[in-house]
mmCIF file of C-alpha atoms in Angstrom:
data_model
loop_
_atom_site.group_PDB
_atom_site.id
_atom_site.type_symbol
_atom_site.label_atom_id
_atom_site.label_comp_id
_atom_site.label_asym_id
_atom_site.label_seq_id
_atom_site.Cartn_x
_atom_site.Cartn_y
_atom_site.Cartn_z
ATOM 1 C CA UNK A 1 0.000 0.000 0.000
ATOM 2 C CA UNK A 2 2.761 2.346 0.769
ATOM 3 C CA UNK A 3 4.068 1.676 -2.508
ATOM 4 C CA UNK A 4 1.084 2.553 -4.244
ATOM 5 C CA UNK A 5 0.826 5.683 -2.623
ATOM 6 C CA UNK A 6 4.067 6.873 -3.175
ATOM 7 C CA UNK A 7 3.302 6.474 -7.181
ATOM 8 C CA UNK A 8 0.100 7.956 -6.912
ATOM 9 C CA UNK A 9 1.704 10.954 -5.294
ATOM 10 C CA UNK A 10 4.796 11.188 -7.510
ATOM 11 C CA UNK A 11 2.273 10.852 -11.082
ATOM 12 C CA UNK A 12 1.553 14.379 -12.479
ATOM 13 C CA UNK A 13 -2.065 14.871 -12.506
ATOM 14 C CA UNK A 14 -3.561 16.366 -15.859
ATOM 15 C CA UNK A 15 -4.177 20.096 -15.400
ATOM 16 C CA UNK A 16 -1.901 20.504 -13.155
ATOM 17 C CA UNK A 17 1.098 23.619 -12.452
ATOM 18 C CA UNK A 18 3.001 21.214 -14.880
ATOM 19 C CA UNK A 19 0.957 21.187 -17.615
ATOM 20 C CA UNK A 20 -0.264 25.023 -17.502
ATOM 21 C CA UNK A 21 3.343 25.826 -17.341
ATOM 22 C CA UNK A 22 3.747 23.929 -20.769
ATOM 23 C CA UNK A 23 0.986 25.228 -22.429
ATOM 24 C CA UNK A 24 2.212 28.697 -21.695
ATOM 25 C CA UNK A 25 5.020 28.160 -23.047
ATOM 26 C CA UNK A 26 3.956 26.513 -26.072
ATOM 27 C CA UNK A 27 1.580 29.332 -26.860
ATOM 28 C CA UNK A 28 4.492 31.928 -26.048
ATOM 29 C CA UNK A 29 6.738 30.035 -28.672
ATOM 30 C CA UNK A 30 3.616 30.030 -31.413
ATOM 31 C CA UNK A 31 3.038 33.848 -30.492
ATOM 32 C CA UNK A 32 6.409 34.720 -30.970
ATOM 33 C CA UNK A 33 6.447 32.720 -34.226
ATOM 34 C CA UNK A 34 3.550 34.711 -35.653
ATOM 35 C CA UNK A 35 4.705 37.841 -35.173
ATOM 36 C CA UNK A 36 8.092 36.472 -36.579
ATOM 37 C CA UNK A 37 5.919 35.389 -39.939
ATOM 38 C CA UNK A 38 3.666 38.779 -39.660
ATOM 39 C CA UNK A 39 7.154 40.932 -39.480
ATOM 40 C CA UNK A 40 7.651 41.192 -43.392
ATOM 41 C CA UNK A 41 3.710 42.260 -44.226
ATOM 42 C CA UNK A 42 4.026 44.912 -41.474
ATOM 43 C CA UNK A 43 7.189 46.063 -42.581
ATOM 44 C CA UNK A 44 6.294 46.258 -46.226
ATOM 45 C CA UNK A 45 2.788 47.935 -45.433
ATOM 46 C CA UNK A 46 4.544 50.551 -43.199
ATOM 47 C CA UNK A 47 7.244 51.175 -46.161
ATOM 48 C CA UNK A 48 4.794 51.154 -49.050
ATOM 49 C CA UNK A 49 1.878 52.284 -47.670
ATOM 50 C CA UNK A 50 1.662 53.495 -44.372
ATOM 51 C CA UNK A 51 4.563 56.091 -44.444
ATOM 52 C CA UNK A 52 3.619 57.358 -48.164
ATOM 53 C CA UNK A 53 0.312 57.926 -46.679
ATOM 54 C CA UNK A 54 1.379 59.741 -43.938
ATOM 55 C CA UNK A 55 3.858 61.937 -46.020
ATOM 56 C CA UNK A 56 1.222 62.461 -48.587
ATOM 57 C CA UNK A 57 -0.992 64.284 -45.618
ATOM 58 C CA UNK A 58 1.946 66.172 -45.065
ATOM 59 C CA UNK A 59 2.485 67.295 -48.263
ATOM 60 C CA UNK A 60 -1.067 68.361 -49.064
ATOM 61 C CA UNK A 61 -0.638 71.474 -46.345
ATOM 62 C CA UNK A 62 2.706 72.678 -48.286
ATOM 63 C CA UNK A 63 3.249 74.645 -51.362
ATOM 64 C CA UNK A 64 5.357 71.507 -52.843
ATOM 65 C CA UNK A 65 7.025 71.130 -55.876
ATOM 66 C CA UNK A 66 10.142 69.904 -57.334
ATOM 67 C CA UNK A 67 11.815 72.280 -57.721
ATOM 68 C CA UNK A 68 10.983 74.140 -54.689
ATOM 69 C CA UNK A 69 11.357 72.973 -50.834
ATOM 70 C CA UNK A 70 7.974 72.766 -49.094
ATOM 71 C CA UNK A 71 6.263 75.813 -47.939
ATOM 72 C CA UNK A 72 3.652 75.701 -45.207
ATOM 73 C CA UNK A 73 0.005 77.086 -46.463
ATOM 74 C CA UNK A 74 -2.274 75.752 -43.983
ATOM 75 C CA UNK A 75 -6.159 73.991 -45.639
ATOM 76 C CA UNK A 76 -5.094 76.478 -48.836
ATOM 77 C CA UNK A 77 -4.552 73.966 -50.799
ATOM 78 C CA UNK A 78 -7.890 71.554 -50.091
ATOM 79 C CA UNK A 79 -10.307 74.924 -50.002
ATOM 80 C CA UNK A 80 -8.492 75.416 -53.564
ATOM 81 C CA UNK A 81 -10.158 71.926 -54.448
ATOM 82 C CA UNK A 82 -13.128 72.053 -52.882
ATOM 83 C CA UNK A 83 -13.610 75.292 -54.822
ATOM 84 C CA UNK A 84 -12.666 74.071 -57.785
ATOM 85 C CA UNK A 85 -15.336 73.511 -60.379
ATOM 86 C CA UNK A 86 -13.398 71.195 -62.195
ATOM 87 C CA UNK A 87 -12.836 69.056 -59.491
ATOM 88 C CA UNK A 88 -16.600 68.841 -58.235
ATOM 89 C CA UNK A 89 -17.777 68.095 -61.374
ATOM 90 C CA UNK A 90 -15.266 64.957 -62.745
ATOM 91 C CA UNK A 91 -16.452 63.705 -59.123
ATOM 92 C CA UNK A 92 -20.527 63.993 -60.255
ATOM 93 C CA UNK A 93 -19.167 62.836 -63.462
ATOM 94 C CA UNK A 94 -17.547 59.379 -61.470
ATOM 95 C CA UNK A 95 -20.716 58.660 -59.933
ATOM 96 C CA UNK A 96 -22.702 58.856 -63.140
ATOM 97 C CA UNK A 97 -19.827 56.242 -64.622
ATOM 98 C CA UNK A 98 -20.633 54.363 -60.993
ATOM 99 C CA UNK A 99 -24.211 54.451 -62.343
ATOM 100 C CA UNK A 100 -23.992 53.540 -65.994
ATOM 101 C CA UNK A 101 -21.870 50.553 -64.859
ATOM 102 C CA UNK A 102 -22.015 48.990 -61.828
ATOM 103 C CA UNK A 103 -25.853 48.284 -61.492
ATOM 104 C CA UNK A 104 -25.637 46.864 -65.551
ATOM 105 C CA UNK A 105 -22.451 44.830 -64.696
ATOM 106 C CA UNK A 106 -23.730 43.003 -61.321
ATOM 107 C CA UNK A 107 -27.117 42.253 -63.568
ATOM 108 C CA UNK A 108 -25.521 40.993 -65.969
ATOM 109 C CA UNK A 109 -23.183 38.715 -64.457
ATOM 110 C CA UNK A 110 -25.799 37.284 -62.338
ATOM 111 C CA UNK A 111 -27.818 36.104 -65.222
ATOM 112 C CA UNK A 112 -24.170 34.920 -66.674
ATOM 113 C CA UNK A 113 -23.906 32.927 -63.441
ATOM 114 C CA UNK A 114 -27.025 31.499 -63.235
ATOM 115 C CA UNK A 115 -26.631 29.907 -66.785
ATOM 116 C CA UNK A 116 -23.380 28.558 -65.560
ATOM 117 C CA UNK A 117 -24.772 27.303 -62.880
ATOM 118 C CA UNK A 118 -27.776 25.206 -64.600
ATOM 119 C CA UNK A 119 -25.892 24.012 -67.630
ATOM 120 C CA UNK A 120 -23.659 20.601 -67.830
ATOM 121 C CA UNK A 121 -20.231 20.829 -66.349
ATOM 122 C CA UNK A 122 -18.646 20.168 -69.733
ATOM 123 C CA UNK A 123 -20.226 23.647 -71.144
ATOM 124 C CA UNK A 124 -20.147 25.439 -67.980
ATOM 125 C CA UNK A 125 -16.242 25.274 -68.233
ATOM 126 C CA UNK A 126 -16.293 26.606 -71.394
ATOM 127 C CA UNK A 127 -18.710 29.243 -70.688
ATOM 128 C CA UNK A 128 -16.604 30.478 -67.762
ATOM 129 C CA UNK A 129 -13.536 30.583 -69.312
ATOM 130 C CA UNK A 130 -14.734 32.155 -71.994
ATOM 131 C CA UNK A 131 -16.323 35.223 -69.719
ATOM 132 C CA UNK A 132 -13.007 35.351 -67.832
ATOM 133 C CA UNK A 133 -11.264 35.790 -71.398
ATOM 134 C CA UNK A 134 -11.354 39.890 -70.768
ATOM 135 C CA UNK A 135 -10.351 40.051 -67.868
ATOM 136 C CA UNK A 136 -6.678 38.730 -68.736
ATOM 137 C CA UNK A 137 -6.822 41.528 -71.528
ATOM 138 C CA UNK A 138 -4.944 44.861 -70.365
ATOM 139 C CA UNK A 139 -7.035 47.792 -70.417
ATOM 140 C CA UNK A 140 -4.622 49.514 -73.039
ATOM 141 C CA UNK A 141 -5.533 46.921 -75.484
ATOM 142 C CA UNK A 142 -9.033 47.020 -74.698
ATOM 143 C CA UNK A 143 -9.411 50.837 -75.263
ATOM 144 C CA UNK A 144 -7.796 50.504 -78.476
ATOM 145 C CA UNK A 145 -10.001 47.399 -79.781
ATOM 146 C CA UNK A 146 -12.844 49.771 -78.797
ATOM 147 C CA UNK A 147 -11.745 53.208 -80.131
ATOM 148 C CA UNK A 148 -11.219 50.609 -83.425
ATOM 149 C CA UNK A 149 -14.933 49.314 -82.971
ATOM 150 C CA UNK A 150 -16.054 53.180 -82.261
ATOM 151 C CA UNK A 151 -14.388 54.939 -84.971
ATOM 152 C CA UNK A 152 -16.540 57.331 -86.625
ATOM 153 C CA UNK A 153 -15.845 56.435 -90.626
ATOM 154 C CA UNK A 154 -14.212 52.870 -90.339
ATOM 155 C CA UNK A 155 -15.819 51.473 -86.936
ATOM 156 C CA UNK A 156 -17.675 48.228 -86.424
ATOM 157 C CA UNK A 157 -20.398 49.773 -84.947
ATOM 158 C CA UNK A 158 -20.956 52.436 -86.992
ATOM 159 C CA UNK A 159 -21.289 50.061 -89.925
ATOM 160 C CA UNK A 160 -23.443 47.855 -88.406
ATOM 161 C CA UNK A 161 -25.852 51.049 -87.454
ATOM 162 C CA UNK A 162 -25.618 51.671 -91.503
ATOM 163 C CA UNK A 163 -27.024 48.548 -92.425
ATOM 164 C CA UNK A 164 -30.540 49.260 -90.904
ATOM 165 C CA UNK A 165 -30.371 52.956 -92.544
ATOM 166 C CA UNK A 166 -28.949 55.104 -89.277
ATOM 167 C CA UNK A 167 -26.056 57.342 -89.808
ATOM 168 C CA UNK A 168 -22.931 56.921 -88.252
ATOM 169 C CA UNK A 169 -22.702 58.531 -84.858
ATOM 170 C CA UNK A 170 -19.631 60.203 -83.036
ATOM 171 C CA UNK A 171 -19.048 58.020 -80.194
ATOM 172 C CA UNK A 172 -16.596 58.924 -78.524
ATOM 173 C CA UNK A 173 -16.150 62.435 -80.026
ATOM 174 C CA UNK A 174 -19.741 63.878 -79.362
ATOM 175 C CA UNK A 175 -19.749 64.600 -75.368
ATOM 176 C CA UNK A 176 -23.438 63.408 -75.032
ATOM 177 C CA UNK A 177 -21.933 59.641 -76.331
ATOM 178 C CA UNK A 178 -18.522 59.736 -74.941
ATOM 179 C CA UNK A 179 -18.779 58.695 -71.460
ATOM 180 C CA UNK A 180 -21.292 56.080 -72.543
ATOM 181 C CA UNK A 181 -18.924 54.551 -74.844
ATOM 182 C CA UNK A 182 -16.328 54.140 -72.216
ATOM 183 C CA UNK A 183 -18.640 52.874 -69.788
ATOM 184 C CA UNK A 184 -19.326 49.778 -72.751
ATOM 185 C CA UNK A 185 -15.643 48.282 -72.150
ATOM 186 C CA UNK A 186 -15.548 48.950 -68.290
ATOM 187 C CA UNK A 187 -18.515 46.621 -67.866
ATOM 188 C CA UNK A 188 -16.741 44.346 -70.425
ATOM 189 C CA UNK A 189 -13.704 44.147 -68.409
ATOM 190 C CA UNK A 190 -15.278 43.828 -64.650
ATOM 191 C CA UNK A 191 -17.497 41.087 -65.894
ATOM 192 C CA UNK A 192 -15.242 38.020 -66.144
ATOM 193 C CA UNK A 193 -14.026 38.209 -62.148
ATOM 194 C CA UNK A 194 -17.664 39.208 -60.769
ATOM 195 C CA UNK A 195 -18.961 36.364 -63.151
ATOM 196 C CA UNK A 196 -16.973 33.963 -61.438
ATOM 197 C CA UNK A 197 -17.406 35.109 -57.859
ATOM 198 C CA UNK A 198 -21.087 34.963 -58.219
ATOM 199 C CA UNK A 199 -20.588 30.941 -59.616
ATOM 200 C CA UNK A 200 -19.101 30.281 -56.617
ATOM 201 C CA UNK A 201 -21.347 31.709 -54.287
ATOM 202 C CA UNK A 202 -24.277 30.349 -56.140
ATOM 203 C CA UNK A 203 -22.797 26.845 -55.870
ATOM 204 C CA UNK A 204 -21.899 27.242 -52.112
ATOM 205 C CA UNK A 205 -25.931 27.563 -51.615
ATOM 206 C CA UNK A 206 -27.485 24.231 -50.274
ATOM 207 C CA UNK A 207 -28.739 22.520 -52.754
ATOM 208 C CA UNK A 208 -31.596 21.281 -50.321
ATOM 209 C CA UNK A 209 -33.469 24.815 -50.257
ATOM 210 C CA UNK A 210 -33.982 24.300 -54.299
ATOM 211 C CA UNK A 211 -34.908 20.960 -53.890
ATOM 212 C CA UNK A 212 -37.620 21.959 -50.994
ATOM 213 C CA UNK A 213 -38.741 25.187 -53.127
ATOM 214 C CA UNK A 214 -39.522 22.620 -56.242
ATOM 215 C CA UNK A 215 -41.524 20.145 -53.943
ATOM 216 C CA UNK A 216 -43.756 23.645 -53.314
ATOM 217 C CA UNK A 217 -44.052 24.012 -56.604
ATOM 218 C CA UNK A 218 -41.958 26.926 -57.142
ATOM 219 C CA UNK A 219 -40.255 28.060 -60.651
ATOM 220 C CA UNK A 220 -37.387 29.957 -61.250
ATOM 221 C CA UNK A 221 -38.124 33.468 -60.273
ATOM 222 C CA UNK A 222 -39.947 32.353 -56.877
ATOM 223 C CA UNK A 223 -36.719 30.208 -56.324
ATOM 224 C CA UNK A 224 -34.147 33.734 -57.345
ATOM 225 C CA UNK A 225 -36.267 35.819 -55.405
ATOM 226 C CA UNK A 226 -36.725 34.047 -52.356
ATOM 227 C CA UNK A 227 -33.524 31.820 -52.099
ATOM 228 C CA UNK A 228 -30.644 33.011 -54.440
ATOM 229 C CA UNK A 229 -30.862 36.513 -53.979
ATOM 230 C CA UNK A 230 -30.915 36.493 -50.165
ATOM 231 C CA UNK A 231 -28.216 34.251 -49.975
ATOM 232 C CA UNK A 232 -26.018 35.994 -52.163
ATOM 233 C CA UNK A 233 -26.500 39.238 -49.842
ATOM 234 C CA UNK A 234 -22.843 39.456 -48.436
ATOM 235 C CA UNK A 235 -21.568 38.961 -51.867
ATOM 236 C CA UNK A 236 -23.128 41.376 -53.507
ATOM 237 C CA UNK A 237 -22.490 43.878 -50.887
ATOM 238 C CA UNK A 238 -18.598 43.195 -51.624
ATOM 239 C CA UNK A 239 -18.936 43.247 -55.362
ATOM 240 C CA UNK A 240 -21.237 47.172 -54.753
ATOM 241 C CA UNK A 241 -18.780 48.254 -53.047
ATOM 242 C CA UNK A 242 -15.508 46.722 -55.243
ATOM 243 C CA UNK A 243 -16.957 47.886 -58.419
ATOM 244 C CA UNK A 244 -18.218 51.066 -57.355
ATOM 245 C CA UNK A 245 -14.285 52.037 -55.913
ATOM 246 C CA UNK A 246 -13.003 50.617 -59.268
ATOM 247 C CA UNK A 247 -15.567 52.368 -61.638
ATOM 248 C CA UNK A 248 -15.218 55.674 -60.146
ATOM 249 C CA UNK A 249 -11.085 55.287 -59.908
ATOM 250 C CA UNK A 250 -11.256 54.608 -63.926
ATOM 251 C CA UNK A 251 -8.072 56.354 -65.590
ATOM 252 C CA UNK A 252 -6.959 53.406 -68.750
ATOM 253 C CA UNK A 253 -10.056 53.820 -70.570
ATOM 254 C CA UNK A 254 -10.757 57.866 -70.684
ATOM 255 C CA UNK A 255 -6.943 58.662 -70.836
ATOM 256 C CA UNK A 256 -6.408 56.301 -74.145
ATOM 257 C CA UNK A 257 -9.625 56.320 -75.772
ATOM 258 C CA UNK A 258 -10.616 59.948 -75.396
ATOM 259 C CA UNK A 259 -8.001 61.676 -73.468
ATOM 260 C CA UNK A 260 -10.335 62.967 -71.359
ATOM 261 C CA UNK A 261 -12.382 64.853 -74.034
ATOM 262 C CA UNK A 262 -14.564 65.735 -75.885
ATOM 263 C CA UNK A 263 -14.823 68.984 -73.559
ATOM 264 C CA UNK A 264 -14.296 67.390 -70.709
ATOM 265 C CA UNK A 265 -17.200 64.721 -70.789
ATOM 266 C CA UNK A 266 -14.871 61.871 -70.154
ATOM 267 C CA UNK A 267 -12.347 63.306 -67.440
ATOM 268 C CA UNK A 268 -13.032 61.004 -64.367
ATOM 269 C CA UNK A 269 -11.427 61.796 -60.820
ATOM 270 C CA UNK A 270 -8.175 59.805 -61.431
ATOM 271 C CA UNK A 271 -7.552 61.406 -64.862
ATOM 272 C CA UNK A 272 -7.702 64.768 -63.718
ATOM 273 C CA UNK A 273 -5.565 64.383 -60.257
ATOM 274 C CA UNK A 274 -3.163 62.986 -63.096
ATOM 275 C CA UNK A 275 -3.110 65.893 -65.800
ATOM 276 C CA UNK A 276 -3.184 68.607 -62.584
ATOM 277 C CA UNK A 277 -0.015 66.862 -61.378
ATOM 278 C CA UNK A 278 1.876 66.342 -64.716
ATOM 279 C CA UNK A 279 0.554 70.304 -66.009
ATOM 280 C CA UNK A 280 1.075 71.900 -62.515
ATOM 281 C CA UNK A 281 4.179 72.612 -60.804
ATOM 282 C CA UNK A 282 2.173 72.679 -57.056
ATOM 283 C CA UNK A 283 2.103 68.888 -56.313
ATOM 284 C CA UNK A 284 0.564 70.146 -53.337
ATOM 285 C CA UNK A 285 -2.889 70.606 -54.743
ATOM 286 C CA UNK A 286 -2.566 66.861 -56.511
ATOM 287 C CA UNK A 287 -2.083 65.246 -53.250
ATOM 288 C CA UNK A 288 -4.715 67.341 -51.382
ATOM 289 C CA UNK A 289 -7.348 66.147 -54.244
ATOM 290 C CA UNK A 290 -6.555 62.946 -54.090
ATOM 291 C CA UNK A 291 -6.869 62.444 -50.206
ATOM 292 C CA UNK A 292 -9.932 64.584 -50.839
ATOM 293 C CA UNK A 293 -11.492 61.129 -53.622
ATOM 294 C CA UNK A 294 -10.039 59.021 -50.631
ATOM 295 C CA UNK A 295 -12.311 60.086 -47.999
ATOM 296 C CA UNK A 296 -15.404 60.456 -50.855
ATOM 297 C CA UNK A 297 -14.812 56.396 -51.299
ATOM 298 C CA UNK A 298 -14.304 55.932 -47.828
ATOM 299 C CA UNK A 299 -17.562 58.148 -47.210
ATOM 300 C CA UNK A 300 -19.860 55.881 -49.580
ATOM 301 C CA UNK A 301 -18.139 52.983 -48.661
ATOM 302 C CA UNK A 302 -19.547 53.237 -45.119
ATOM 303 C CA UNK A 303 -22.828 54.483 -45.921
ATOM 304 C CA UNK A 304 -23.024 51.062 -48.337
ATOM 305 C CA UNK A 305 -22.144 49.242 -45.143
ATOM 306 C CA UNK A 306 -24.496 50.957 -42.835
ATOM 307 C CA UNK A 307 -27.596 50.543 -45.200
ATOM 308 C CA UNK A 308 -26.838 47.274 -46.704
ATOM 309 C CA UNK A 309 -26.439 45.365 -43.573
ATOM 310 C CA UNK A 310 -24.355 42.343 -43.965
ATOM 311 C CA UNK A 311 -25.608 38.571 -42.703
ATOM 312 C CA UNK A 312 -23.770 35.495 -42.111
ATOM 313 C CA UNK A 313 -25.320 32.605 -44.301
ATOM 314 C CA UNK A 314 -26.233 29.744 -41.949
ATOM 315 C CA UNK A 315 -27.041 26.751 -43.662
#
């Protein structure tokens, strides 16, 4: 019996000070290696984009160029934006792009998707490679194979136009066409990638809510209204706000195809930040309208959040 007892009392227990004092140290060894595999991200985010952020917000209160040290001016330089005409109005003219894309491109790639999503593997796989075709394009080559397709004398379109008895139309050199004919390859080049992340959600949706929905008798619409849609909530909310960021920041397109003209129609936030900075020897005012966009995507951004709220999907 004594011997017994002596090996009960010399075993460790589970839980005991042994074992806590091993699992602390295990999860100070797996902490430390963390931060050890976090280190590089942090660094290069505080090189690349936390310290040129920081300088930019320093620069937009001086009278900066490059050829001049800075000189202190205070808000001059954002009240000189804010006041500027020019400035207000290629940011109206951003959300009207947000407007004449966005909505059209998340319609159709939904429809896209659901066809995916209903035919046979064999000819979904084409289908979706052949939708993701644009997206591998650069937008350079895109707004050239347009301008090509636009052109007023020689154009695709115009000569299909001509063969019902219209005449040829000005599209990108008449401003009431021009920003409309840019908006045509935006949507063409967002819709490969939002095609594809709507497949995926669409196939992550139980299949068991169709099947129940078709034992009630319900078609297609009842089953997109009341199943795929609401699903498909949180991802739509990311693709709003992705595309509207991305359509508004447009600069390829409008600075290849039309240069920013006719008259202005076409000049979009990005593409006039760009031809201040390269025509005007205060960078200050650049930076100070750019930070200025920042906080209008930020602004919308949030309000998208706030409104739209977002749900987890529980099967």
């Amino acid at each position: 019996m004594d011997v017994i007892d002596q090996s009960r009392r010399g075993r460790r227990r589970p839980g005991g000070r042994g074992d806590s004092r091993r699992q602390s140290r295990y999860r100070y060894r797996d902490t430390k290696l963390a931060y050890l595999m976090l280190a590089p991200v942090v660094v290069l985010l505080g090189l690349f984009v936390a310290w040129p952020a920081v300088y930019a917000g320093f620069l937009s209160f001086q009278d900066w160029s490059f050829y001049k040290d800075p000189e202190f001016v205070g808000w001059r330089n954002y009240v000189n934006v804010l006041t500027d005409p020019l400035f207000l109005a290629t940011i109206g003219r951003g959300f009207a792009f947000v407007l004449m894309t966005v909505p059209v491109m998340l319609v159709l790639a939904f429809l896209f998707a659901s066809l995916v999503v209903s035919v046979s593997k064999r000819f979904a796989t084409v289908l979706k490679v052949s939708i993701y075709i644009p997206t591998i394009i650069s937008a350079v080559i895109t707004s050239i194979i347009f301008v090509l397709i636009y052109n007023y004398s020689g154009g695709l379109l115009n000569a299909g136009l001509a063969l019902f008895g219209i005449d040829p139309v000005a599209w990108i050199g008449d401003p009431a066409w021009a920003l409309l004919a840019i908006a045509v390859p935006a949507i063409w080049l967002g819709m490969g990638l939002t095609s594809l992340i709507m497949v995926a959600a669409m196939i992550d949706i139980p299949g068991e809510y169709y099947e129940a929905a078709a034992m009630e008798g319900a078609g297609w619409w009842q089953k997109t209204a009341y199943i795929t849609l609401p699903q498909m909530k949180n991802v739509f909310l990311y693709l709003l706000i992705t595309g509207f960021v991305a359509a508004i920041q447009q600069f390829e397109l409008p600075l290849v195809m039309t240069q920013g003209g006719p008259l202005d129609s076409t000049t979009l936030p990005n593409l006039f930040i760009f031809n201040h900075f390269r025509n005007d020897i205060n960078v200050g005012y650049s930076i100070a309208a750019a930070l200025l966009l920042f906080v209008v995507l930020g602004s919308v951004s949030a309000l998208v959040f706030k409104f739209v709220n977002s749900e987890r999907l529980v099967d």
